[in-house]
CSV table of C-alpha atoms in Angstrom, one decimal:
chain,number,residue,atom,x,y,z
W,1,MET,CA,84.4,160.1,-192.7
W,2,SER,CA,87.0,159.0,-190.2
W,3,GLU,CA,86.4,155.6,-188.7
W,4,THR,CA,87.5,156.7,-185.2
W,5,LEU,CA,86.9,159.5,-182.7
W,6,THR,CA,90.0,160.5,-180.8
W,7,TYR,CA,89.3,161.3,-177.2
W,8,SER,CA,91.1,163.7,-174.9
W,9,TYR,CA,91.0,162.4,-171.4
W,10,HIS,CA,91.4,164.8,-168.5
W,11,GLN,CA,93.8,162.5,-166.8
W,12,PRO,CA,95.4,159.1,-167.5
W,13,SER,CA,94.1,155.9,-165.9
W,14,SER,CA,96.2,154.4,-163.1
W,15,LEU,CA,96.4,151.7,-160.4
W,16,GLN,CA,97.6,153.2,-157.1
W,17,LYS,CA,98.2,151.7,-153.6
W,18,ALA,CA,96.0,153.0,-150.8
W,19,HIS,CA,95.1,151.6,-147.4
W,20,LEU,CA,97.0,148.3,-148.1
W,21,GLN,CA,95.0,147.8,-151.4
W,22,ASP,CA,95.6,148.8,-155.0
W,23,GLU,CA,93.0,151.0,-156.6
W,24,LEU,CA,92.6,151.0,-160.4
W,25,PHE,CA,91.3,154.3,-161.8
W,26,LEU,CA,90.3,154.3,-165.5
W,27,ALA,CA,89.8,157.5,-167.3
W,28,LYS,CA,86.5,158.5,-169.0
W,29,TYR,CA,85.5,160.9,-171.7
W,30,SER,CA,82.1,162.3,-172.8
W,31,GLU,CA,81.0,164.9,-175.4
W,32,VAL,CA,77.7,165.5,-173.6
W,33,GLU,CA,78.3,166.1,-169.9
W,34,LYS,CA,75.1,166.6,-168.0
W,35,LYS,CA,76.4,167.5,-164.6
W,36,GLU,CA,79.3,166.7,-162.3
W,37,ILE,CA,78.8,163.2,-160.8
W,38,PRO,CA,81.8,162.0,-158.7
W,39,CYS,CA,80.7,158.3,-158.4
W,40,PHE,CA,78.0,156.1,-159.9
W,41,PHE,CA,78.8,152.9,-157.9
W,42,TRP,CA,81.0,151.8,-155.1
W,43,GLY,CA,81.2,148.3,-153.5
W,44,SER,CA,82.9,144.9,-153.4
W,45,LEU,CA,82.4,142.0,-155.9
W,46,THR,CA,81.0,138.9,-154.3
W,47,ASP,CA,82.4,136.7,-157.0
W,48,PRO,CA,85.5,138.6,-158.3
W,49,TYR,CA,87.1,135.5,-159.9
W,50,ILE,CA,84.2,134.8,-162.2
W,51,THR,CA,83.7,138.5,-162.9
W,52,ALA,CA,87.3,138.9,-163.8
W,53,ARG,CA,87.2,135.8,-166.1
W,54,CYS,CA,84.1,137.3,-167.9
W,55,LEU,CA,85.9,140.7,-168.3
W,56,ILE,CA,89.0,139.0,-169.8
W,57,THR,CA,86.8,137.1,-172.3
W,58,LEU,CA,85.0,140.4,-173.2
W,59,SER,CA,88.4,141.9,-173.8
W,60,THR,CA,89.3,138.9,-176.0
W,61,VAL,CA,86.2,139.6,-178.1
W,62,VAL,CA,87.1,143.3,-178.4
W,63,LYS,CA,90.6,142.3,-179.6
W,64,SER,CA,89.3,139.8,-182.1
W,65,SER,CA,88.4,140.1,-185.8
W,66,PHE,CA,87.0,137.7,-188.3
W,67,SER,CA,87.3,139.8,-191.4
W,68,LEU,CA,89.8,142.6,-190.9
W,69,SER,CA,93.4,142.9,-192.0
W,70,PRO,CA,96.4,142.6,-189.6
W,71,PHE,CA,96.9,146.4,-189.9
W,72,GLN,CA,93.4,147.1,-188.7
W,73,LEU,CA,93.8,144.5,-186.0
W,74,ALA,CA,96.7,146.4,-184.6
W,75,MET,CA,94.3,149.0,-183.1
W,76,LEU,CA,92.8,148.2,-179.7
W,77,LYS,CA,89.4,149.5,-178.6
W,78,ASP,CA,87.6,150.0,-175.3
W,79,PRO,CA,84.4,148.7,-173.8
W,80,ILE,CA,81.4,150.7,-172.6
W,81,VAL,CA,80.5,150.6,-168.9
W,82,THR,CA,77.0,151.4,-167.6
W,83,ALA,CA,76.1,151.5,-163.9
W,84,GLY,CA,72.5,151.9,-162.7
W,85,ASN,CA,69.2,150.2,-162.0
W,86,GLU,CA,71.1,147.8,-159.6
W,87,LYS,CA,73.3,146.5,-162.4
W,88,ILE,CA,76.8,147.0,-163.8
W,89,ARG,CA,77.2,146.3,-167.5
W,90,PHE,CA,80.3,146.1,-169.6
W,91,GLU,CA,79.8,146.0,-173.4
W,92,GLY,CA,82.1,145.7,-176.4
W,93,PHE,CA,82.4,144.6,-180.1
W,94,SER,CA,85.0,142.7,-182.0
W,95,HIS,CA,87.0,144.8,-184.5
W,96,CYS,CA,84.9,143.6,-187.4
W,97,ALA,CA,81.7,144.5,-185.3
W,98,GLY,CA,80.3,141.0,-186.1
W,99,VAL,CA,80.6,139.8,-182.5
W,100,TYR,CA,79.0,141.7,-179.5
W,101,ALA,CA,79.7,140.8,-175.9
W,102,ARG,CA,78.2,142.0,-172.6
W,103,VAL,CA,79.0,141.2,-169.0
W,104,ASP,CA,76.1,141.9,-166.5
W,105,VAL,CA,76.9,142.0,-162.8
W,106,LEU,CA,73.5,141.6,-161.2
W,107,PRO,CA,72.1,142.2,-157.7
W,108,GLY,CA,73.9,139.8,-155.5
W,109,GLY,CA,77.0,140.0,-157.6
W,110,TYR,CA,78.2,143.0,-155.5
W,111,ASP,CA,77.9,144.4,-152.1
W,112,GLY,CA,77.7,148.1,-152.5
W,113,GLU,CA,75.6,151.2,-153.3
W,114,PHE,CA,74.6,153.0,-156.5
W,115,LEU,CA,74.9,156.7,-155.9
W,116,GLU,CA,73.9,157.7,-159.4
W,117,ASN,CA,73.3,156.3,-162.9
W,118,GLY,CA,75.9,156.8,-165.7
W,119,THR,CA,77.9,155.5,-168.6
W,120,THR,CA,81.6,155.7,-169.2
W,121,ASN,CA,84.3,154.3,-171.5
W,122,VAL,CA,87.4,152.6,-170.2
W,123,ASP,CA,90.6,151.1,-171.6
W,124,PHE,CA,91.3,147.4,-171.5
W,125,ASN,CA,95.0,147.0,-172.3
W,126,GLN,CA,97.5,144.3,-171.4
W,127,PRO,CA,98.6,145.6,-168.0
W,128,MET,CA,95.0,145.9,-166.8
W,129,LEU,CA,94.2,142.4,-168.2
W,130,SER,CA,97.2,141.1,-166.2
W,131,ALA,CA,95.7,142.6,-163.1
W,132,LEU,CA,92.4,140.9,-163.8
W,133,SER,CA,94.1,137.5,-164.5
W,134,THR,CA,95.7,137.4,-161.0
W,135,ILE,CA,92.4,137.7,-159.1
W,136,GLN,CA,91.8,134.6,-157.0
W,137,LYS,CA,88.5,133.0,-155.9
W,138,ASN,CA,88.7,134.1,-152.3
W,139,GLU,CA,90.3,137.5,-152.8
W,140,ARG,CA,88.6,140.7,-151.7
W,141,VAL,CA,88.2,143.0,-154.7
W,142,MET,CA,86.5,146.4,-154.6
W,143,LEU,CA,85.0,148.1,-157.6
W,144,SER,CA,83.9,151.7,-158.2
W,145,VAL,CA,82.4,153.2,-161.4
W,146,GLY,CA,82.3,157.0,-161.7
W,147,LYS,CA,82.8,160.1,-163.8
W,148,LYS,CA,86.5,160.1,-163.5
W,149,GLU,CA,87.4,156.6,-162.8
W,150,VAL,CA,86.5,152.9,-162.8
W,151,SER,CA,88.6,151.5,-160.0
W,152,LEU,CA,89.5,147.9,-159.1
W,153,HIS,CA,91.0,147.6,-155.7
W,154,LYS,CA,93.4,144.7,-155.0
W,155,GLU,CA,97.0,144.2,-153.7
W,156,ASN,CA,100.5,144.3,-155.2
W,157,MET,CA,99.8,145.8,-158.6
W,158,LYS,CA,100.1,149.1,-160.4
W,159,VAL,CA,98.8,149.9,-163.9
W,160,VAL,CA,98.5,153.1,-165.9
W,161,GLU,CA,96.0,153.2,-168.8
W,162,ARG,CA,96.2,155.7,-171.7
W,163,LYS,CA,93.6,157.1,-174.0
W,164,VAL,CA,92.5,155.1,-177.1
W,165,PRO,CA,90.4,155.9,-180.1
W,166,LEU,CA,86.8,154.6,-180.1
W,167,PRO,CA,85.5,153.3,-183.5
W,168,THR,CA,82.3,154.9,-184.7
W,169,LYS,CA,81.1,151.6,-186.1
W,170,TRP,CA,80.4,150.5,-182.5
W,171,ILE,CA,77.5,153.0,-182.3
W,172,LYS,CA,76.2,151.6,-185.6
W,173,GLY,CA,76.6,148.1,-184.2
W,174,LEU,CA,74.8,148.9,-181.0
W,175,THR,CA,71.9,150.0,-183.2
W,176,THR,CA,71.3,146.7,-184.9
W,177,VAL,CA,72.4,144.2,-182.3
W,178,GLN,CA,69.8,145.5,-179.8
W,179,LEU,CA,67.0,145.2,-182.3
W,180,TYR,CA,68.0,141.7,-183.1
W,181,LEU,CA,68.2,140.9,-179.3
W,182,SER,CA,64.7,142.2,-178.8
W,183,GLN,CA,63.3,139.9,-181.5
W,184,SER,CA,65.1,136.8,-180.3
W,185,GLU,CA,63.6,134.1,-178.1
W,186,LYS,CA,65.1,131.3,-176.0
W,187,VAL,CA,64.9,127.9,-177.8
W,188,LEU,CA,67.5,125.8,-176.0
W,189,SER,CA,69.1,125.6,-172.5
W,190,PHE,CA,72.0,123.4,-171.5
W,191,ASN,CA,73.7,122.6,-168.3
W,192,ARG,CA,77.5,122.7,-167.9
W,193,ILE,CA,78.1,119.1,-169.0
W,194,GLN,CA,75.9,119.5,-172.1
W,195,ALA,CA,77.6,122.8,-173.0
W,196,LEU,CA,81.0,121.2,-172.8
W,197,GLN,CA,79.8,118.3,-175.0
W,198,LEU,CA,78.4,120.7,-177.5
W,199,PHE,CA,81.7,122.6,-177.9
W,200,GLN,CA,83.6,119.3,-178.3
W,201,SER,CA,81.7,119.0,-181.6
W,202,MET,CA,83.0,122.4,-182.8
W,203,PRO,CA,84.8,122.1,-186.1
W,204,ASN,CA,88.5,122.8,-186.2
W,205,GLY,CA,89.8,125.9,-188.0
W,206,LYS,CA,87.5,128.2,-189.9
W,207,PRO,CA,84.6,126.2,-191.5
W,208,LYS,CA,83.8,127.0,-195.2
W,209,THR,CA,80.1,126.1,-194.8
W,210,ASP,CA,77.3,127.1,-192.4
W,211,TYR,CA,77.0,125.0,-189.2
W,212,TYR,CA,73.8,124.2,-187.3
W,213,LEU,CA,73.0,123.6,-183.7
W,214,GLN,CA,70.8,120.6,-183.3
W,215,MET,CA,69.8,118.0,-180.7
W,216,ARG,CA,70.6,114.3,-181.2
W,217,GLY,CA,68.6,112.7,-178.4
W,218,ASN,CA,69.6,114.6,-175.3
W,219,THR,CA,73.0,115.6,-176.7
W,220,PRO,CA,73.5,119.0,-178.5
W,221,VAL,CA,75.9,119.1,-181.4
W,222,PHE,CA,77.2,121.4,-184.1
W,223,SER,CA,76.7,119.9,-187.6
W,224,PRO,CA,77.2,121.1,-191.2
W,225,VAL,CA,73.9,119.3,-192.1
W,226,LYS,CA,70.6,121.3,-191.6
W,227,SER,CA,67.8,119.5,-189.9
W,228,THR,CA,64.3,120.2,-188.7
W,229,TYR,CA,64.4,122.7,-185.7
W,230,SER,CA,68.1,123.3,-186.1
W,231,VAL,CA,69.6,126.7,-185.4
W,232,CYS,CA,71.8,128.2,-188.1
W,233,ILE,CA,75.0,129.5,-186.6
W,234,GLY,CA,76.8,130.8,-189.7
W,235,GLY,CA,80.5,131.4,-188.7
W,236,ALA,CA,80.5,128.9,-185.8
W,237,HIS,CA,84.2,129.3,-185.2
W,238,ARG,CA,83.5,132.6,-183.5
W,239,LEU,CA,81.9,130.8,-180.6
W,240,LYS,CA,85.3,129.5,-179.5
W,241,LEU,CA,85.6,132.8,-177.7
W,242,LEU,CA,83.3,131.3,-175.1
W,243,GLU,CA,85.4,128.1,-174.4
W,244,PRO,CA,87.4,129.6,-171.4
W,245,LEU,CA,84.2,130.3,-169.6
W,246,LEU,CA,82.3,127.0,-170.1
W,247,PRO,CA,83.9,125.1,-167.2
W,248,HIS,CA,82.5,127.7,-164.8
W,249,ILE,CA,78.9,128.1,-166.0
W,250,ASP,CA,75.7,127.1,-164.3
W,251,LYS,CA,73.9,127.0,-167.6
W,252,LEU,CA,74.0,128.1,-171.2
W,253,CYS,CA,70.9,129.4,-173.1
W,254,VAL,CA,70.6,130.1,-176.9
W,255,PHE,CA,68.4,132.8,-178.2
W,256,PRO,CA,68.3,132.8,-182.1
W,257,HIS,CA,66.9,135.6,-184.2
W,258,PRO,CA,63.6,134.4,-185.9
W,259,ASP,CA,65.2,135.0,-189.3
W,260,MET,CA,68.5,133.6,-188.2
W,261,GLN,CA,70.2,137.0,-188.7
W,262,SER,CA,72.0,136.4,-185.5
W,263,THR,CA,72.3,134.0,-182.6
W,264,ASN,CA,72.7,135.0,-179.0
W,265,TRP,CA,74.5,132.9,-176.4
W,266,GLN,CA,73.9,133.7,-172.7
W,267,LEU,CA,76.1,132.1,-170.0
W,268,TYR,CA,75.0,132.2,-166.4
W,269,PHE,CA,77.3,132.3,-163.3
W,270,GLY,CA,75.1,132.9,-160.3
W,271,ASN,CA,74.8,136.7,-160.2
W,272,VAL,CA,77.0,137.3,-163.3
W,273,ARG,CA,75.9,136.8,-166.9
W,274,PHE,CA,77.9,136.8,-170.1
W,275,CYS,CA,76.0,137.5,-173.4
W,276,LEU,CA,77.7,136.8,-176.8
W,277,SER,CA,75.8,137.8,-180.0
W,278,ILE,CA,77.2,136.8,-183.4
W,279,SER,CA,76.0,138.1,-186.8
W,280,ARG,CA,74.7,135.7,-189.5
W,281,ASP,CA,78.0,135.5,-191.3
W,282,ALA,CA,81.6,136.1,-190.1
W,283,TRP,CA,82.2,138.8,-192.8
W,284,ARG,CA,79.0,140.7,-191.8
W,285,GLY,CA,79.3,143.2,-189.0
W,286,PHE,CA,76.3,144.4,-187.1
W,287,SER,CA,77.4,147.9,-188.0
W,288,GLY,CA,76.5,147.4,-191.7
W,289,GLU,CA,73.2,145.6,-191.3
W,290,GLY,CA,70.9,148.6,-191.5
W,291,ALA,CA,68.1,146.8,-189.7
W,292,ALA,CA,67.2,150.0,-187.8
W,293,LEU,CA,67.2,152.5,-190.6
W,294,GLU,CA,63.4,152.7,-190.9
W,295,SER,CA,63.2,153.6,-187.2
W,296,LEU,CA,65.3,156.7,-188.0
W,297,ILE,CA,62.9,158.1,-190.7
W,298,GLU,CA,60.9,160.0,-188.1
W,299,ASP,CA,62.8,162.6,-186.1
W,300,VAL,CA,62.9,162.4,-182.3
W,301,PRO,CA,62.3,165.9,-180.8
W,302,ASP,CA,65.2,167.2,-178.7
W,303,GLU,CA,62.8,167.8,-175.8
W,304,TRP,CA,61.9,164.1,-175.7
W,305,ILE,CA,65.6,163.2,-175.5
W,306,ASP,CA,66.1,165.6,-172.6
W,307,ALA,CA,63.0,164.2,-170.9
W,308,ILE,CA,64.2,160.6,-171.4
W,309,ASP,CA,67.6,161.5,-170.0
W,310,LYS,CA,65.9,163.0,-166.9
W,311,TYR,CA,63.6,159.9,-166.6
W,312,SER,CA,66.6,157.5,-166.9
W,313,TYR,CA,68.3,159.0,-163.9
W,314,ILE,CA,65.5,157.4,-161.9
W,315,ASN,CA,65.1,154.1,-163.7
W,316,GLN,CA,67.7,152.7,-166.1
W,317,ALA,CA,65.2,150.2,-167.5
W,318,PHE,CA,63.2,152.0,-170.3
W,319,ASN,CA,59.5,151.8,-170.6
W,320,SER,CA,57.9,154.0,-173.3
W,321,THR,CA,54.4,153.8,-171.8
W,322,LEU,CA,55.7,154.9,-168.3
W,323,PHE,CA,57.7,157.7,-169.9
W,324,ALA,CA,54.6,158.9,-171.7
W,325,ILE,CA,52.6,158.9,-168.5
W,326,ASN,CA,55.3,160.7,-166.5
W,327,GLU,CA,55.9,163.3,-169.1
W,328,GLY,CA,52.3,163.8,-170.3
W,329,VAL,CA,53.0,162.7,-173.9
W,330,ASP,CA,50.4,161.2,-176.1
W,331,LEU,CA,50.7,157.4,-176.0
W,332,LYS,CA,50.1,157.2,-179.8
W,333,THR,CA,53.0,159.7,-180.3
W,334,VAL,CA,55.6,157.5,-178.5
W,335,GLY,CA,54.5,154.3,-180.2
W,336,ASN,CA,57.7,154.0,-182.2
W,337,LEU,CA,59.9,155.8,-179.6
W,338,THR,CA,61.6,152.6,-178.3
W,339,SER,CA,62.7,151.5,-181.8
W,340,ARG,CA,64.0,154.9,-182.7
W,341,LEU,CA,66.0,155.3,-179.5
W,342,SER,CA,67.4,151.8,-180.0
W,343,ALA,CA,68.3,152.8,-183.6
W,344,MET,CA,70.3,155.7,-182.1
W,345,GLY,CA,72.2,153.3,-179.8
W,346,LEU,CA,70.6,154.8,-176.7
W,347,LEU,CA,68.9,151.6,-175.6
W,348,GLY,CA,70.3,148.2,-174.9
W,349,TYR,CA,68.2,145.0,-174.5
W,350,ASP,CA,68.1,142.5,-171.6
W,351,LEU,CA,67.1,139.0,-172.9
W,352,ASP,CA,66.1,137.6,-169.5
W,353,GLU,CA,64.1,140.6,-168.3
W,354,ASN,CA,62.7,141.2,-171.8
W,355,HIS,CA,63.0,144.9,-171.8
W,356,PHE,CA,65.2,147.7,-173.1
W,357,PHE,CA,67.6,149.6,-170.8
W,358,TYR,CA,68.8,153.1,-171.3
W,359,ARG,CA,72.5,153.9,-171.7
W,360,ARG,CA,73.7,157.5,-171.7
W,361,LEU,CA,76.2,157.4,-174.6
W,362,PRO,CA,78.9,160.1,-174.7
W,363,TYR,CA,77.9,161.2,-178.1
W,364,LYS,CA,75.9,164.1,-179.5
W,365,LEU,CA,72.8,162.9,-181.3
W,366,GLY,CA,73.9,164.6,-184.5
W,367,ARG,CA,77.0,162.4,-184.6
W,368,ILE,CA,75.0,159.2,-184.0
W,369,LEU,CA,72.5,160.0,-186.8
W,370,SER,CA,75.3,160.9,-189.2
W,371,LEU,CA,76.6,157.4,-189.1
W,372,ASN,CA,74.0,155.9,-191.5
W,373,PRO,CA,75.0,156.6,-195.1
W,374,ARG,CA,71.9,155.1,-196.6
W,375,LEU,CA,69.7,157.4,-194.6
W,376,LYS,CA,71.8,160.4,-195.6
W,377,GLU,CA,71.6,159.3,-199.3
W,378,ALA,CA,67.8,159.0,-198.9
W,379,GLU,CA,67.6,162.6,-197.6
W,380,LYS,CA,69.7,163.8,-200.4
W,381,LEU,CA,67.3,162.2,-202.9
W,382,LEU,CA,64.5,164.1,-201.3
W,383,GLU,CA,66.4,167.4,-201.3
W,384,GLU,CA,67.2,167.0,-205.0
W,385,GLY,CA,63.5,166.3,-205.8
W,386,LYS,CA,64.3,162.8,-207.2
W,387,VAL,CA,61.3,161.1,-205.5
W,388,GLU,CA,58.0,161.1,-207.4
W,389,ILE,CA,54.8,159.5,-205.9
W,390,LEU,CA,52.9,158.0,-208.9
W,391,SER,CA,49.9,156.6,-207.0
W,392,ARG,CA,48.8,156.3,-203.4
W,393,THR,CA,45.9,154.4,-201.8
W,394,ASP,CA,45.2,153.0,-198.4
W,395,THR,CA,46.8,149.7,-199.3
W,396,ARG,CA,49.3,150.5,-202.1
W,397,VAL,CA,51.9,153.1,-203.0
W,398,GLU,CA,54.0,153.3,-206.2
W,399,ALA,CA,56.8,155.7,-206.8
W,400,ASN,CA,59.7,156.5,-209.1
W,401,VAL,CA,63.1,157.3,-207.6
W,402,GLU,CA,65.7,158.8,-210.0
W,403,GLY,CA,69.1,157.0,-209.9
W,404,SER,CA,72.2,157.3,-212.0
W,405,GLY,CA,70.8,157.2,-215.5
W,406,VAL,CA,67.9,155.0,-214.5
W,407,LYS,CA,64.6,155.4,-212.6
W,408,HIS,CA,63.9,152.8,-209.9
W,409,VAL,CA,60.3,151.7,-209.2
W,410,VAL,CA,59.4,151.4,-205.6
W,411,VAL,CA,56.2,149.6,-204.5
W,412,LEU,CA,54.7,149.5,-201.0
W,413,GLU,CA,51.8,147.1,-200.7
W,414,GLY,CA,50.6,146.1,-197.3
W,415,ASP,CA,53.5,144.5,-195.5
W,416,GLN,CA,55.3,143.9,-198.8
W,417,GLU,CA,57.8,146.3,-200.3
W,418,ARG,CA,60.1,146.1,-203.2
W,419,CYS,CA,62.5,148.1,-205.4
W,420,THR,CA,64.1,147.5,-208.8
W,421,CYS,CA,67.6,148.6,-207.6
W,422,THR,CA,70.6,146.3,-207.4
W,423,TRP,CA,70.8,146.5,-203.5
W,424,TYR,CA,67.2,145.2,-203.1
W,425,SER,CA,67.7,142.4,-205.7
W,426,LYS,CA,70.9,141.2,-203.9
W,427,HIS,CA,69.7,141.4,-200.3
W,428,GLN,CA,65.9,141.2,-200.5
W,429,GLY,CA,65.6,143.3,-197.4
W,430,GLU,CA,67.7,141.1,-195.2
W,431,ARG,CA,70.2,143.9,-194.5
W,432,GLY,CA,67.7,146.7,-194.1
W,433,VAL,CA,65.9,148.7,-196.8
W,434,CYS,CA,67.6,150.4,-199.7
W,435,LYS,CA,68.0,154.2,-199.9
W,436,HIS,CA,65.2,154.4,-202.5
W,437,LEU,CA,62.6,152.7,-200.1
W,438,LEU,CA,63.8,154.9,-197.3
W,439,ALA,CA,63.4,158.1,-199.4
W,440,VAL,CA,59.8,157.1,-200.4
W,441,LYS,CA,58.8,156.2,-196.8
W,442,LYS,CA,60.2,159.5,-195.5
W,443,LYS,CA,58.4,161.5,-198.2
W,444,LEU,CA,55.1,159.8,-197.2
W,445,ILE,CA,55.6,160.8,-193.6
W,446,ASN,CA,56.5,164.4,-194.5
């Protein structure tokens, strides 16, 4: 399978002078147009300097890689922009998909109007970054997000953006990172001085061992020595991406995953937030974790997706209970709907508000679901009749799954599950279930 999708934009992006201001129009593409929407949001940024600094850092994340070759690094990618529910969000991944970043412009961070909800994809190349880098603190900057353009209005600049390929691994990364975010809880909060002190203890270069975040009195430090209540960072050098923003923050909060599969760092700048999530190890991308595979075992009816899309025009924040009430769907039926939609990349997660939000990705569902090879291999095992249920009770299931010259034994017992395959032995469920466990679970549902 190709690792990228090549988009054909209806027109190039451009920065044009109008009414004594320059207007930046960034092209957008979607496979699944619902209706013609000329503009999602229009207004001015109340803190354009900080917003620009955050967008430049997000672009730095997008251009970074901590495991790919120089050849793979040569390809630039573009972030996702969502406008709705009184928020504007910019999201992106590093090339290796092990670092996720999001900029949230919150109410009070703009003075404008949301005319509609929508999601688009835009280029962040060097000319556009140069435009952002020249924004001053007291400068008037206008922003609009729409079907055909995302425009930034300022003086004395002109930029033309061209189409770029979008990596399919981003959709897989969006699957896992949102589930990890939803399971994370805030454990530490630092003011600006503490945050700057913390990053002074950052090791130089690329550390060869895990580093831990811990408190020494009232001072936070990074240390290679694990201690009680410390937070495992893994590849701590990736956090250096945040250093340009630290002098401007109000506070920094840390939200680790309970099993330390990721850590989430949220920076606050008044009405603008910057969230950075890093995977457990520098060589592990969120796109390959497989944490959401079990949520994809059950199919989501197409009519539900259409209803959710209609519901999300009204409220970008997603609430499965409210959706069930509005659409007359059995509450028991939608019990796992949130996790399944997140597994498809259709939901993001807001750490502060503690809820999922809907993003209308420009992908057909068939393409999203096709990005999970373990799930496809599990379906192939079922189609070829290689899954045999040996015994089944209320508390225990045992099955044989035929492999290459060997039969793997799968056991489901209460909350415990195990398989005799090499994948399970190596990862012990930390990177999602193996294809044999998936096949057995899907057979039990069917």
